[in-house]
mmCIF file with all atom_site columns, C-alpha atoms in Angstrom:
data_model
loop_
_atom_site.group_PDB
_atom_site.id
_atom_site.type_symbol
_atom_site.label_atom_id
_atom_site.label_alt_id
_atom_site.label_comp_id
_atom_site.label_asym_id
_atom_site.label_entity_id
_atom_site.label_seq_id
_atom_site.pdbx_PDB_ins_code
_atom_site.Cartn_x
_atom_site.Cartn_y
_atom_site.Cartn_z
_atom_site.occupancy
_atom_site.B_iso_or_equiv
_atom_site.pdbx_formal_charge
_atom_site.auth_seq_id
_atom_site.auth_comp_id
_atom_site.auth_asym_id
_atom_site.auth_atom_id
_atom_site.pdbx_PDB_model_num
ATOM 1   C CA . MET A 1 1   ? 89.494 72.795  110.982 1.00 81.00 ? 20  MET A CA 1
ATOM 2   C CA . ASN A 1 2   ? 86.430 73.288  110.280 1.00 90.00 ? 21  ASN A CA 1
ATOM 3   C CA . ILE A 1 3   ? 83.471 71.538  112.159 1.00 91.00 ? 22  ILE A CA 1
ATOM 4   C CA . GLN A 1 4   ? 79.843 70.747  111.570 1.00 92.00 ? 23  GLN A CA 1
ATOM 5   C CA . ILE A 1 5   ? 77.810 71.961  114.228 1.00 92.00 ? 24  ILE A CA 1
ATOM 6   C CA . ASP A 1 6   ? 74.166 70.904  113.778 1.00 89.00 ? 25  ASP A CA 1
ATOM 7   C CA . ASP A 1 7   ? 73.124 73.055  110.115 1.00 90.00 ? 26  ASP A CA 1
ATOM 8   C CA . LYS A 1 8   ? 76.141 75.555  110.559 1.00 91.00 ? 27  LYS A CA 1
ATOM 9   C CA . GLU A 1 9   ? 80.096 74.937  109.378 1.00 93.00 ? 28  GLU A CA 1
ATOM 10  C CA . PHE A 1 10  ? 82.497 77.157  112.001 1.00 96.00 ? 29  PHE A CA 1
ATOM 11  C CA . GLU A 1 11  ? 86.037 77.820  111.502 1.00 96.00 ? 30  GLU A CA 1
ATOM 12  C CA . LEU A 1 12  ? 88.479 78.700  114.090 1.00 97.00 ? 31  LEU A CA 1
ATOM 13  C CA . MET A 1 13  ? 88.333 81.795  115.421 1.00 97.00 ? 32  MET A CA 1
ATOM 14  C CA . LEU A 1 14  ? 90.309 82.219  118.596 1.00 97.00 ? 33  LEU A CA 1
ATOM 15  C CA . GLU A 1 15  ? 92.479 79.339  120.353 1.00 97.00 ? 34  GLU A CA 1
ATOM 16  C CA . TYR A 1 16  ? 91.930 78.088  123.794 1.00 97.00 ? 35  TYR A CA 1
ATOM 17  C CA . ASP A 1 17  ? 95.916 79.007  123.989 1.00 98.00 ? 36  ASP A CA 1
ATOM 18  C CA . GLN A 1 18  ? 94.800 82.673  123.258 1.00 98.00 ? 37  GLN A CA 1
ATOM 19  C CA . ILE A 1 19  ? 92.133 82.430  125.405 1.00 98.00 ? 38  ILE A CA 1
ATOM 20  C CA . LEU A 1 20  ? 93.965 81.669  128.851 1.00 98.00 ? 39  LEU A CA 1
ATOM 21  C CA . LYS A 1 21  ? 96.514 84.341  128.303 1.00 98.00 ? 40  LYS A CA 1
ATOM 22  C CA . ARG A 1 22  ? 93.953 87.198  127.800 1.00 98.00 ? 41  ARG A CA 1
ATOM 23  C CA . ILE A 1 23  ? 92.357 85.762  130.540 1.00 98.00 ? 42  ILE A CA 1
ATOM 24  C CA . ARG A 1 24  ? 95.409 85.670  132.586 1.00 98.00 ? 43  ARG A CA 1
ATOM 25  C CA . LEU A 1 25  ? 95.523 89.219  132.402 1.00 98.00 ? 44  LEU A CA 1
ATOM 26  C CA . ILE A 1 26  ? 92.373 90.392  132.727 1.00 98.00 ? 45  ILE A CA 1
ATOM 27  C CA . GLY A 1 27  ? 92.865 88.521  136.036 1.00 98.00 ? 46  GLY A CA 1
ATOM 28  C CA . ILE A 1 28  ? 96.045 90.167  137.013 1.00 98.00 ? 47  ILE A CA 1
ATOM 29  C CA . GLN A 1 29  ? 94.167 93.589  136.055 1.00 98.00 ? 48  GLN A CA 1
ATOM 30  C CA . LEU A 1 30  ? 91.120 92.664  138.709 1.00 98.00 ? 49  LEU A CA 1
ATOM 31  C CA . ASN A 1 31  ? 93.877 91.455  141.417 1.00 98.00 ? 50  ASN A CA 1
ATOM 32  C CA . VAL A 1 32  ? 95.439 94.997  141.105 1.00 98.00 ? 51  VAL A CA 1
ATOM 33  C CA . ASP A 1 33  ? 92.114 96.806  141.321 1.00 98.00 ? 52  ASP A CA 1
ATOM 34  C CA . TYR A 1 34  ? 90.471 95.113  144.050 1.00 98.00 ? 53  TYR A CA 1
ATOM 35  C CA . GLU A 1 35  ? 92.808 95.381  146.629 1.00 97.00 ? 54  GLU A CA 1
ATOM 36  C CA . GLY A 1 36  ? 91.660 95.020  150.386 1.00 97.00 ? 55  GLY A CA 1
ATOM 37  C CA . ARG A 1 37  ? 88.056 94.806  148.763 1.00 97.00 ? 56  ARG A CA 1
ATOM 38  C CA . VAL A 1 38  ? 85.893 91.309  148.434 1.00 97.00 ? 57  VAL A CA 1
ATOM 39  C CA . PRO A 1 39  ? 83.890 91.388  145.584 1.00 98.00 ? 58  PRO A CA 1
ATOM 40  C CA . VAL A 1 40  ? 81.430 88.855  144.250 1.00 97.00 ? 59  VAL A CA 1
ATOM 41  C CA . PHE A 1 41  ? 81.596 87.392  141.038 1.00 97.00 ? 60  PHE A CA 1
ATOM 42  C CA . LEU A 1 42  ? 78.626 87.556  139.701 1.00 95.00 ? 61  LEU A CA 1
ATOM 43  C CA . GLY A 1 43  ? 78.422 84.520  136.508 1.00 94.00 ? 62  GLY A CA 1
ATOM 44  C CA . VAL A 1 44  ? 75.393 84.575  133.575 1.00 92.00 ? 63  VAL A CA 1
ATOM 45  C CA . LEU A 1 45  ? 74.881 80.873  132.994 1.00 88.00 ? 64  LEU A CA 1
ATOM 46  C CA . ASN A 1 46  ? 74.921 79.036  130.644 1.00 86.00 ? 65  ASN A CA 1
ATOM 47  C CA . GLY A 1 47  ? 77.203 80.730  128.298 1.00 89.00 ? 66  GLY A CA 1
ATOM 48  C CA . GLY A 1 48  ? 79.992 82.406  130.913 1.00 92.00 ? 67  GLY A CA 1
ATOM 49  C CA . PHE A 1 49  ? 80.203 79.171  132.797 1.00 94.00 ? 68  PHE A CA 1
ATOM 50  C CA . MET A 1 50  ? 83.580 78.339  131.619 1.00 96.00 ? 69  MET A CA 1
ATOM 51  C CA . PHE A 1 51  ? 85.090 82.028  131.382 1.00 97.00 ? 70  PHE A CA 1
ATOM 52  C CA . MET A 1 52  ? 84.480 82.403  135.313 1.00 97.00 ? 71  MET A CA 1
ATOM 53  C CA . ALA A 1 53  ? 86.155 78.926  136.222 1.00 97.00 ? 72  ALA A CA 1
ATOM 54  C CA . ASP A 1 54  ? 88.609 79.818  134.295 1.00 98.00 ? 73  ASP A CA 1
ATOM 55  C CA . LEU A 1 55  ? 88.948 83.601  134.678 1.00 98.00 ? 74  LEU A CA 1
ATOM 56  C CA . LEU A 1 56  ? 88.269 82.754  138.747 1.00 98.00 ? 75  LEU A CA 1
ATOM 57  C CA . LYS A 1 57  ? 91.586 80.206  139.293 1.00 98.00 ? 76  LYS A CA 1
ATOM 58  C CA . GLU A 1 58  ? 93.598 84.024  138.588 1.00 98.00 ? 77  GLU A CA 1
ATOM 59  C CA . ILE A 1 59  ? 91.743 86.043  141.053 1.00 98.00 ? 78  ILE A CA 1
ATOM 60  C CA . GLU A 1 60  ? 93.368 85.959  143.930 1.00 97.00 ? 79  GLU A CA 1
ATOM 61  C CA . LEU A 1 61  ? 91.131 88.289  146.017 1.00 96.00 ? 80  LEU A CA 1
ATOM 62  C CA . ALA A 1 62  ? 89.136 86.403  148.930 1.00 97.00 ? 81  ALA A CA 1
ATOM 63  C CA . SER A 1 63  ? 85.500 86.771  147.336 1.00 97.00 ? 82  SER A CA 1
ATOM 64  C CA . GLU A 1 64  ? 82.498 85.753  146.874 1.00 95.00 ? 83  GLU A CA 1
ATOM 65  C CA . VAL A 1 65  ? 80.966 83.752  143.605 1.00 95.00 ? 84  VAL A CA 1
ATOM 66  C CA . THR A 1 66  ? 76.742 83.436  142.640 1.00 93.00 ? 85  THR A CA 1
ATOM 67  C CA . PHE A 1 67  ? 74.902 82.711  139.448 1.00 91.00 ? 86  PHE A CA 1
ATOM 68  C CA . VAL A 1 68  ? 72.059 83.598  137.382 1.00 90.00 ? 87  VAL A CA 1
ATOM 69  C CA . ARG A 1 69  ? 70.754 82.530  134.794 1.00 87.00 ? 88  ARG A CA 1
ATOM 70  C CA . ILE A 1 70  ? 68.968 84.686  131.313 1.00 81.00 ? 89  ILE A CA 1
ATOM 71  C CA . SER A 1 71  ? 68.488 84.456  127.984 1.00 69.00 ? 90  SER A CA 1
ATOM 72  C CA . SER A 1 72  ? 67.240 86.273  125.274 1.00 60.00 ? 91  SER A CA 1
ATOM 73  C CA . TYR A 1 73  ? 68.402 83.593  122.263 1.00 51.00 ? 92  TYR A CA 1
ATOM 74  C CA . GLU A 1 74  ? 66.761 81.155  119.852 1.00 50.00 ? 93  GLU A CA 1
ATOM 75  C CA . GLY A 1 75  ? 68.561 80.109  116.941 1.00 48.00 ? 94  GLY A CA 1
ATOM 76  C CA . ALA A 1 76  ? 71.577 81.730  116.138 1.00 50.00 ? 95  ALA A CA 1
ATOM 77  C CA . SER A 1 77  ? 70.066 85.383  117.247 1.00 49.00 ? 96  SER A CA 1
ATOM 78  C CA . SER A 1 78  ? 68.940 86.972  120.477 1.00 50.00 ? 97  SER A CA 1
ATOM 79  C CA . THR A 1 79  ? 65.298 87.575  120.596 1.00 51.00 ? 98  THR A CA 1
ATOM 80  C CA . GLY A 1 80  ? 65.515 91.025  122.273 1.00 56.00 ? 99  GLY A CA 1
ATOM 81  C CA . ASN A 1 81  ? 63.685 89.184  124.886 1.00 61.00 ? 100 ASN A CA 1
ATOM 82  C CA . ILE A 1 82  ? 65.013 88.617  127.649 1.00 59.00 ? 101 ILE A CA 1
ATOM 83  C CA . ASN A 1 83  ? 63.881 85.737  130.497 1.00 59.00 ? 102 ASN A CA 1
ATOM 84  C CA . GLN A 1 84  ? 65.007 85.245  133.902 1.00 57.00 ? 103 GLN A CA 1
ATOM 85  C CA . LEU A 1 85  ? 65.149 81.846  134.789 1.00 51.00 ? 104 LEU A CA 1
ATOM 86  C CA . LEU A 1 86  ? 67.742 81.517  137.428 1.00 55.00 ? 105 LEU A CA 1
ATOM 87  C CA . GLY A 1 87  ? 67.511 85.026  139.323 1.00 66.00 ? 106 GLY A CA 1
ATOM 88  C CA . LEU A 1 88  ? 70.260 86.422  142.588 1.00 74.00 ? 107 LEU A CA 1
ATOM 89  C CA . GLN A 1 89  ? 70.654 83.814  145.034 1.00 74.00 ? 108 GLN A CA 1
ATOM 90  C CA . MET A 1 90  ? 72.073 86.883  147.337 1.00 83.00 ? 109 MET A CA 1
ATOM 91  C CA . SER A 1 91  ? 72.162 90.602  148.983 1.00 90.00 ? 110 SER A CA 1
ATOM 92  C CA . LEU A 1 92  ? 74.400 92.924  147.019 1.00 93.00 ? 111 LEU A CA 1
ATOM 93  C CA . LYS A 1 93  ? 73.664 95.933  148.926 1.00 95.00 ? 112 LYS A CA 1
ATOM 94  C CA . ASP A 1 94  ? 77.453 98.063  149.489 1.00 97.00 ? 113 ASP A CA 1
ATOM 95  C CA . ARG A 1 95  ? 78.782 95.063  147.192 1.00 97.00 ? 114 ARG A CA 1
ATOM 96  C CA . ASP A 1 96  ? 82.196 95.213  144.926 1.00 98.00 ? 115 ASP A CA 1
ATOM 97  C CA . VAL A 1 97  ? 80.104 93.852  142.200 1.00 97.00 ? 116 VAL A CA 1
ATOM 98  C CA . ILE A 1 98  ? 81.764 91.740  139.408 1.00 98.00 ? 117 ILE A CA 1
ATOM 99  C CA . ILE A 1 99  ? 79.394 90.807  136.330 1.00 97.00 ? 118 ILE A CA 1
ATOM 100 C CA . VAL A 1 100 ? 81.261 87.769  134.016 1.00 97.00 ? 119 VAL A CA 1
ATOM 101 C CA . GLU A 1 101 ? 80.258 87.211  130.532 1.00 96.00 ? 120 GLU A CA 1
ATOM 102 C CA . ASP A 1 102 ? 80.005 85.288  127.711 1.00 95.00 ? 121 ASP A CA 1
ATOM 103 C CA . ILE A 1 103 ? 79.809 87.923  124.956 1.00 95.00 ? 122 ILE A CA 1
ATOM 104 C CA . VAL A 1 104 ? 78.396 91.643  124.823 1.00 95.00 ? 123 VAL A CA 1
ATOM 105 C CA . GLU A 1 105 ? 76.120 92.139  121.622 1.00 92.00 ? 124 GLU A CA 1
ATOM 106 C CA . THR A 1 106 ? 73.017 94.307  122.154 1.00 90.00 ? 125 THR A CA 1
ATOM 107 C CA . GLY A 1 107 ? 73.609 94.777  125.839 1.00 91.00 ? 126 GLY A CA 1
ATOM 108 C CA . ALA A 1 108 ? 70.106 93.713  125.842 1.00 89.00 ? 127 ALA A CA 1
ATOM 109 C CA . SER A 1 109 ? 70.492 91.446  128.632 1.00 88.00 ? 128 SER A CA 1
ATOM 110 C CA . LEU A 1 110 ? 72.940 93.508  130.338 1.00 92.00 ? 129 LEU A CA 1
ATOM 111 C CA . HIS A 1 111 ? 71.285 96.142  130.436 1.00 92.00 ? 130 HIS A CA 1
ATOM 112 C CA . TYR A 1 112 ? 67.918 94.261  132.438 1.00 89.00 ? 131 TYR A CA 1
ATOM 113 C CA . LEU A 1 113 ? 70.645 92.866  134.544 1.00 91.00 ? 132 LEU A CA 1
ATOM 114 C CA . LEU A 1 114 ? 72.731 95.949  135.346 1.00 94.00 ? 133 LEU A CA 1
ATOM 115 C CA . ASN A 1 115 ? 68.962 97.709  136.267 1.00 91.00 ? 134 ASN A CA 1
ATOM 116 C CA . LEU A 1 116 ? 68.423 94.349  138.481 1.00 88.00 ? 135 LEU A CA 1
ATOM 117 C CA . ILE A 1 117 ? 71.481 94.582  139.921 1.00 92.00 ? 136 ILE A CA 1
ATOM 118 C CA . LYS A 1 118 ? 71.279 98.844  140.331 1.00 94.00 ? 137 LYS A CA 1
ATOM 119 C CA . ALA A 1 119 ? 67.689 98.022  142.839 1.00 92.00 ? 138 ALA A CA 1
ATOM 120 C CA . GLN A 1 120 ? 70.337 96.221  145.249 1.00 92.00 ? 139 GLN A CA 1
ATOM 121 C CA . GLU A 1 121 ? 72.017 99.516  145.514 1.00 96.00 ? 140 GLU A CA 1
ATOM 122 C CA . PRO A 1 122 ? 75.834 97.558  145.253 1.00 97.00 ? 141 PRO A CA 1
ATOM 123 C CA . ALA A 1 123 ? 78.812 99.737  146.504 1.00 98.00 ? 142 ALA A CA 1
ATOM 124 C CA . SER A 1 124 ? 80.225 99.462  142.778 1.00 97.00 ? 143 SER A CA 1
ATOM 125 C CA . VAL A 1 125 ? 79.551 97.066  139.693 1.00 98.00 ? 144 VAL A CA 1
ATOM 126 C CA . LYS A 1 126 ? 81.614 96.374  136.823 1.00 98.00 ? 145 LYS A CA 1
ATOM 127 C CA . VAL A 1 127 ? 81.052 94.019  133.827 1.00 98.00 ? 146 VAL A CA 1
ATOM 128 C CA . CYS A 1 128 ? 83.800 91.304  132.617 1.00 98.00 ? 147 CYS A CA 1
ATOM 129 C CA . SER A 1 129 ? 82.873 90.108  128.927 1.00 97.00 ? 148 SER A CA 1
ATOM 130 C CA . LEU A 1 130 ? 85.429 87.833  127.414 1.00 97.00 ? 149 LEU A CA 1
ATOM 131 C CA . LEU A 1 131 ? 83.696 88.468  124.223 1.00 97.00 ? 150 LEU A CA 1
ATOM 132 C CA . PHE A 1 132 ? 82.710 92.039  123.097 1.00 97.00 ? 151 PHE A CA 1
ATOM 133 C CA . LYS A 1 133 ? 80.659 93.208  119.318 1.00 96.00 ? 152 LYS A CA 1
ATOM 134 C CA . PRO A 1 134 ? 81.294 97.097  119.690 1.00 95.00 ? 153 PRO A CA 1
ATOM 135 C CA . GLN A 1 135 ? 78.925 97.080  115.916 1.00 94.00 ? 154 GLN A CA 1
ATOM 136 C CA . THR A 1 136 ? 75.627 95.651  117.762 1.00 92.00 ? 155 THR A CA 1
ATOM 137 C CA . LEU A 1 137 ? 75.871 97.235  120.596 1.00 93.00 ? 156 LEU A CA 1
ATOM 138 C CA . LYS A 1 138 ? 72.520 99.377  121.700 1.00 93.00 ? 157 LYS A CA 1
ATOM 139 C CA . TYR A 1 139 ? 73.521 100.232 124.448 1.00 92.00 ? 158 TYR A CA 1
ATOM 140 C CA . LYS A 1 140 ? 76.062 102.638 125.980 1.00 90.00 ? 159 LYS A CA 1
ATOM 141 C CA . PHE A 1 141 ? 77.740 101.197 129.625 1.00 92.00 ? 160 PHE A CA 1
ATOM 142 C CA . ASP A 1 142 ? 80.187 102.886 131.663 1.00 92.00 ? 161 ASP A CA 1
ATOM 143 C CA . GLU A 1 143 ? 80.288 99.443  133.438 1.00 94.00 ? 162 GLU A CA 1
ATOM 144 C CA . LEU A 1 144 ? 81.890 97.965  130.478 1.00 95.00 ? 163 LEU A CA 1
ATOM 145 C CA . GLU A 1 145 ? 85.299 97.442  132.121 1.00 95.00 ? 164 GLU A CA 1
ATOM 146 C CA . TYR A 1 146 ? 87.187 94.461  131.630 1.00 98.00 ? 165 TYR A CA 1
ATOM 147 C CA . ILE A 1 147 ? 87.234 92.415  127.902 1.00 97.00 ? 166 ILE A CA 1
ATOM 148 C CA . GLY A 1 148 ? 88.734 89.663  126.215 1.00 97.00 ? 167 GLY A CA 1
ATOM 149 C CA . PHE A 1 149 ? 88.597 90.336  122.713 1.00 98.00 ? 168 PHE A CA 1
ATOM 150 C CA . GLU A 1 150 ? 86.552 92.869  120.437 1.00 97.00 ? 169 GLU A CA 1
ATOM 151 C CA . ILE A 1 151 ? 85.270 90.512  117.777 1.00 97.00 ? 170 ILE A CA 1
ATOM 152 C CA . LEU A 1 152 ? 83.302 91.367  114.507 1.00 95.00 ? 171 LEU A CA 1
ATOM 153 C CA . ASN A 1 153 ? 79.652 90.605  114.047 1.00 94.00 ? 172 ASN A CA 1
ATOM 154 C CA . GLN A 1 154 ? 80.096 86.970  113.548 1.00 93.00 ? 173 GLN A CA 1
ATOM 155 C CA . PHE A 1 155 ? 77.797 84.340  115.533 1.00 95.00 ? 174 PHE A CA 1
ATOM 156 C CA . VAL A 1 156 ? 80.530 82.235  117.704 1.00 96.00 ? 175 VAL A CA 1
ATOM 157 C CA . VAL A 1 157 ? 80.110 79.000  119.038 1.00 97.00 ? 176 VAL A CA 1
ATOM 158 C CA . GLY A 1 158 ? 82.360 77.359  121.506 1.00 96.00 ? 177 GLY A CA 1
ATOM 159 C CA . TYR A 1 159 ? 84.422 77.888  125.611 1.00 97.00 ? 178 TYR A CA 1
ATOM 160 C CA . GLY A 1 160 ? 80.316 77.966  126.975 1.00 95.00 ? 179 GLY A CA 1
ATOM 161 C CA . LEU A 1 161 ? 79.338 79.365  124.038 1.00 95.00 ? 180 LEU A CA 1
ATOM 162 C CA . ASP A 1 162 ? 76.340 77.579  122.176 1.00 93.00 ? 181 ASP A CA 1
ATOM 163 C CA . TYR A 1 163 ? 74.354 76.789  118.384 1.00 93.00 ? 182 TYR A CA 1
ATOM 164 C CA . ASN A 1 164 ? 70.632 75.302  119.310 1.00 91.00 ? 183 ASN A CA 1
ATOM 165 C CA . GLY A 1 165 ? 72.278 74.547  122.811 1.00 90.00 ? 184 GLY A CA 1
ATOM 166 C CA . LEU A 1 166 ? 75.379 72.607  121.221 1.00 94.00 ? 185 LEU A CA 1
ATOM 167 C CA . GLY A 1 167 ? 79.150 73.661  120.847 1.00 94.00 ? 186 GLY A CA 1
ATOM 168 C CA . ARG A 1 168 ? 79.706 74.278  124.557 1.00 94.00 ? 187 ARG A CA 1
ATOM 169 C CA . ASN A 1 169 ? 82.435 72.010  125.536 1.00 95.00 ? 188 ASN A CA 1
ATOM 170 C CA . LEU A 1 170 ? 84.602 72.918  122.596 1.00 96.00 ? 189 LEU A CA 1
ATOM 171 C CA . ARG A 1 171 ? 87.500 74.689  124.073 1.00 96.00 ? 190 ARG A CA 1
ATOM 172 C CA . ASP A 1 172 ? 88.306 77.273  121.799 1.00 97.00 ? 191 ASP A CA 1
ATOM 173 C CA . ILE A 1 173 ? 85.623 79.293  119.528 1.00 97.00 ? 192 ILE A CA 1
ATOM 174 C CA . TYR A 1 174 ? 85.191 79.194  116.503 1.00 97.00 ? 193 TYR A CA 1
ATOM 175 C CA . ARG A 1 175 ? 83.349 81.406  114.247 1.00 96.00 ? 194 ARG A CA 1
ATOM 176 C CA . VAL A 1 176 ? 80.236 80.869  111.776 1.00 95.00 ? 195 VAL A CA 1
ATOM 177 C CA . VAL A 1 177 ? 81.276 80.641  107.795 1.00 93.00 ? 196 VAL A CA 1
ATOM 178 C CA . VAL A 1 178 ? 79.515 82.282  105.687 1.00 84.00 ? 197 VAL A CA 1
ATOM 179 C CA . LYS A 1 179 ? 78.594 80.296  102.329 1.00 78.00 ? 198 LYS A CA 1
ATOM 180 C CA . GLU A 1 180 ? 79.014 82.897  98.977  1.00 71.00 ? 199 GLU A CA 1
ATOM 181 C CA . LYS A 1 181 ? 76.244 83.514  97.273  1.00 65.00 ? 200 LYS A CA 1
#
């Protein structure tokens, strides 16, 4: 079933149950990898809030949670200009940090965020992203350790991701329908 958001039509790409199954597996891996440690989960707002919430339900470790809000989007594409709207509220020095992202596309936002975090001298930094578009990546990240789904270069909404502020509340993830000309 297709849905309409603003001026674009979208079709179902990933159902909520598929998303939760993949998150459960990522959670298991994080519990193993960080056993005996107390990581800081750093959620990237606004898009990562649903992923972060479901991921934390799978974490059995003692951990802390904080958020940042950065943006590089206007409409359906990244501007490449990063705006930090809500900054880090805690020290990350000597901490194990896990950045929780909704999607890594060009990597511009992640590159910006990693530079901010590394300046605080954390013990370690890893990235956990629900979605990853390898074809659009403009930076190389050794820190990109946990990936939910690799997807093609298609615009997606739902499960925290939006189009012009709409669609974040959808449980499933939808991709834009490209009309043949």
